[in-house]
Amino acid sequence: MNYTVPYNGTFCSRKKIQKKRTPSREALEIRDYCRTHTFSVEEKADGEIVDHARGQPEMLNVRPYTPALQKLAAKFDCGNSYLNQFLRSPDALDAGVGKTFVFLTENAESIVGYYNLSCGSLDEIEGDVRYKIGGTIHIGYFAIDEKFQHQLQATTPNGIHLYWGDVLLEECLSRIEAIRSQQVGVSFVTLASSEAGERLYRHHDFEDLDADITFSPSHGEDKCICLYLPLDY
């Protein structure tokens, strides 16, 4: 049996077209620099941290989080107890919650940072009804260990300072683009930011939700700043 609904000329909210926009010059420069250079970090036995940046594009040492890496979470501390606890919890390994990726030092003995990805949608609100604008990849958790925070990694030709948060976020966005092109069609990236992380995301073109669009935040995100990034330019 063929089940159908009335067709009104579009399969998504009309707001989808309005949300396409041109990326900022700053975000483009950050993206180009991060994707044409290699970044790595080494933590020596005495605790000394040695950073490396080379003008050859290679992938960061970012891996899917597995039970074998869970022992490293005990010493991860980003300064936010909620984000620390998530990485140590079974939820970080639960595919039903999302997929967690960890950025490791070269010797794979410490976690520099991590993020968690899941799927969702961005919706337009009309009265009491929500209409889907487009699919999203949601960055549910994103954190850098305090030992690696505020460490300048590079300066772009136009003087933009890049830190580990910038580098890992660009790797995350590159992964999302690969997921989009090969596996799941999405139009946006969404996240719920703390006040401390807001500047990082705006640096990469994330913006506030319009008054009539929304996504459903997860538990613990309801008091955060909801931001999104359109992927269609």
mmCIF file of N, CA and C in Angstrom, residues 6 15-16 28 34 53 64 70-71 94 126 129 139 143 165 167 181 188 194 214 216 222 227 231:
data_model
loop_
_atom_site.group_PDB
_atom_site.id
_atom_site.type_symbol
_atom_site.label_atom_id
_atom_site.label_comp_id
_atom_site.label_asym_id
_atom_site.label_seq_id
_atom_site.Cartn_x
_atom_site.Cartn_y
_atom_site.Cartn_z
ATOM 1 N N PRO A 6 -0.106 15.117 1.263
ATOM 2 C CA PRO A 6 -0.231 16.140 0.218
ATOM 3 C C PRO A 6 1.097 16.832 -0.036
ATOM 4 N N LYS A 15 12.346 27.795 4.784
ATOM 5 C CA LYS A 15 13.445 28.541 5.397
ATOM 6 C C LYS A 15 14.808 27.963 5.006
ATOM 7 N N LYS A 16 14.819 26.747 4.485
ATOM 8 C CA LYS A 16 16.087 26.113 4.117
ATOM 9 C C LYS A 16 16.892 26.985 3.159
ATOM 10 N N LEU A 28 37.253 31.015 6.718
ATOM 11 C CA LEU A 28 37.875 30.375 5.561
ATOM 12 C C LEU A 28 39.391 30.275 5.730
ATOM 13 N N CYS A 34 44.356 25.114 8.666
ATOM 14 C CA CYS A 34 44.322 23.854 9.412
ATOM 15 C C CYS A 34 44.367 22.645 8.486
ATOM 16 N N ALA A 53 54.105 21.583 14.370
ATOM 17 C CA ALA A 53 53.264 22.042 13.259
ATOM 18 C C ALA A 53 54.118 22.051 12.000
ATOM 19 N N PRO A 64 38.374 6.760 16.942
ATOM 20 C CA PRO A 64 37.115 6.422 17.626
ATOM 21 C C PRO A 64 37.424 5.961 19.050
ATOM 22 N N GLN A 70 39.571 3.759 27.414
ATOM 23 C CA GLN A 70 38.791 4.326 28.524
ATOM 24 C C GLN A 70 39.656 4.637 29.741
ATOM 25 N N LYS A 71 40.737 3.892 29.911
ATOM 26 C CA LYS A 71 41.615 4.140 31.070
ATOM 27 C C LYS A 71 42.238 5.521 31.016
ATOM 28 N N ASP A 94 28.477 4.524 23.998
ATOM 29 C CA ASP A 94 27.152 4.067 23.571
ATOM 30 C C ASP A 94 26.808 4.670 22.208
ATOM 31 N N GLU A 126 6.147 27.156 13.522
ATOM 32 C CA GLU A 126 5.002 27.944 13.072
ATOM 33 C C GLU A 126 3.840 27.641 13.997
ATOM 34 N N VAL A 129 3.383 24.081 15.603
ATOM 35 C CA VAL A 129 3.892 23.034 14.718
ATOM 36 C C VAL A 129 5.358 23.291 14.387
ATOM 37 N N ILE A 139 27.148 18.313 17.509
ATOM 38 C CA ILE A 139 28.344 18.141 18.344
ATOM 39 C C ILE A 139 27.869 18.215 19.791
ATOM 40 N N ALA A 143 35.684 19.095 24.047
ATOM 41 C CA ALA A 143 36.505 19.561 25.166
ATOM 42 C C ALA A 143 37.985 19.344 24.875
ATOM 43 N N GLY A 165 41.934 24.030 20.379
ATOM 44 C CA GLY A 165 40.497 24.015 20.157
ATOM 45 C C GLY A 165 40.145 24.274 18.699
ATOM 46 N N VAL A 167 42.123 23.734 16.078
ATOM 47 C CA VAL A 167 42.608 22.628 15.253
ATOM 48 C C VAL A 167 41.672 21.427 15.347
ATOM 49 N N SER A 181 29.105 13.775 2.713
ATOM 50 C CA SER A 181 29.301 13.450 1.305
ATOM 51 C C SER A 181 29.186 11.954 1.029
ATOM 52 N N PHE A 188 23.159 21.178 8.298
ATOM 53 C CA PHE A 188 23.648 22.039 9.374
ATOM 54 C C PHE A 188 24.464 21.248 10.382
ATOM 55 N N SER A 194 28.848 26.250 26.173
ATOM 56 C CA SER A 194 28.990 26.962 27.443
ATOM 57 C C SER A 194 29.464 28.378 27.131
ATOM 58 N N THR A 214 14.730 26.030 15.755
ATOM 59 C CA THR A 214 15.167 25.376 16.986
ATOM 60 C C THR A 214 15.693 23.980 16.695
ATOM 61 N N SER A 216 16.384 20.240 19.330
ATOM 62 C CA SER A 216 16.115 19.712 20.665
ATOM 63 C C SER A 216 17.428 19.454 21.398
ATOM 64 N N ASP A 222 20.240 22.337 28.146
ATOM 65 C CA ASP A 222 19.108 23.262 28.123
ATOM 66 C C ASP A 222 19.480 24.663 28.592
ATOM 67 N N LEU A 227 23.766 27.113 19.143
ATOM 68 C CA LEU A 227 24.363 27.690 17.945
ATOM 69 C C LEU A 227 24.258 26.705 16.784
ATOM 70 N N LEU A 231 25.855 24.396 6.332
ATOM 71 C CA LEU A 231 26.884 23.779 5.507
ATOM 72 C C LEU A 231 26.739 24.103 4.033
#
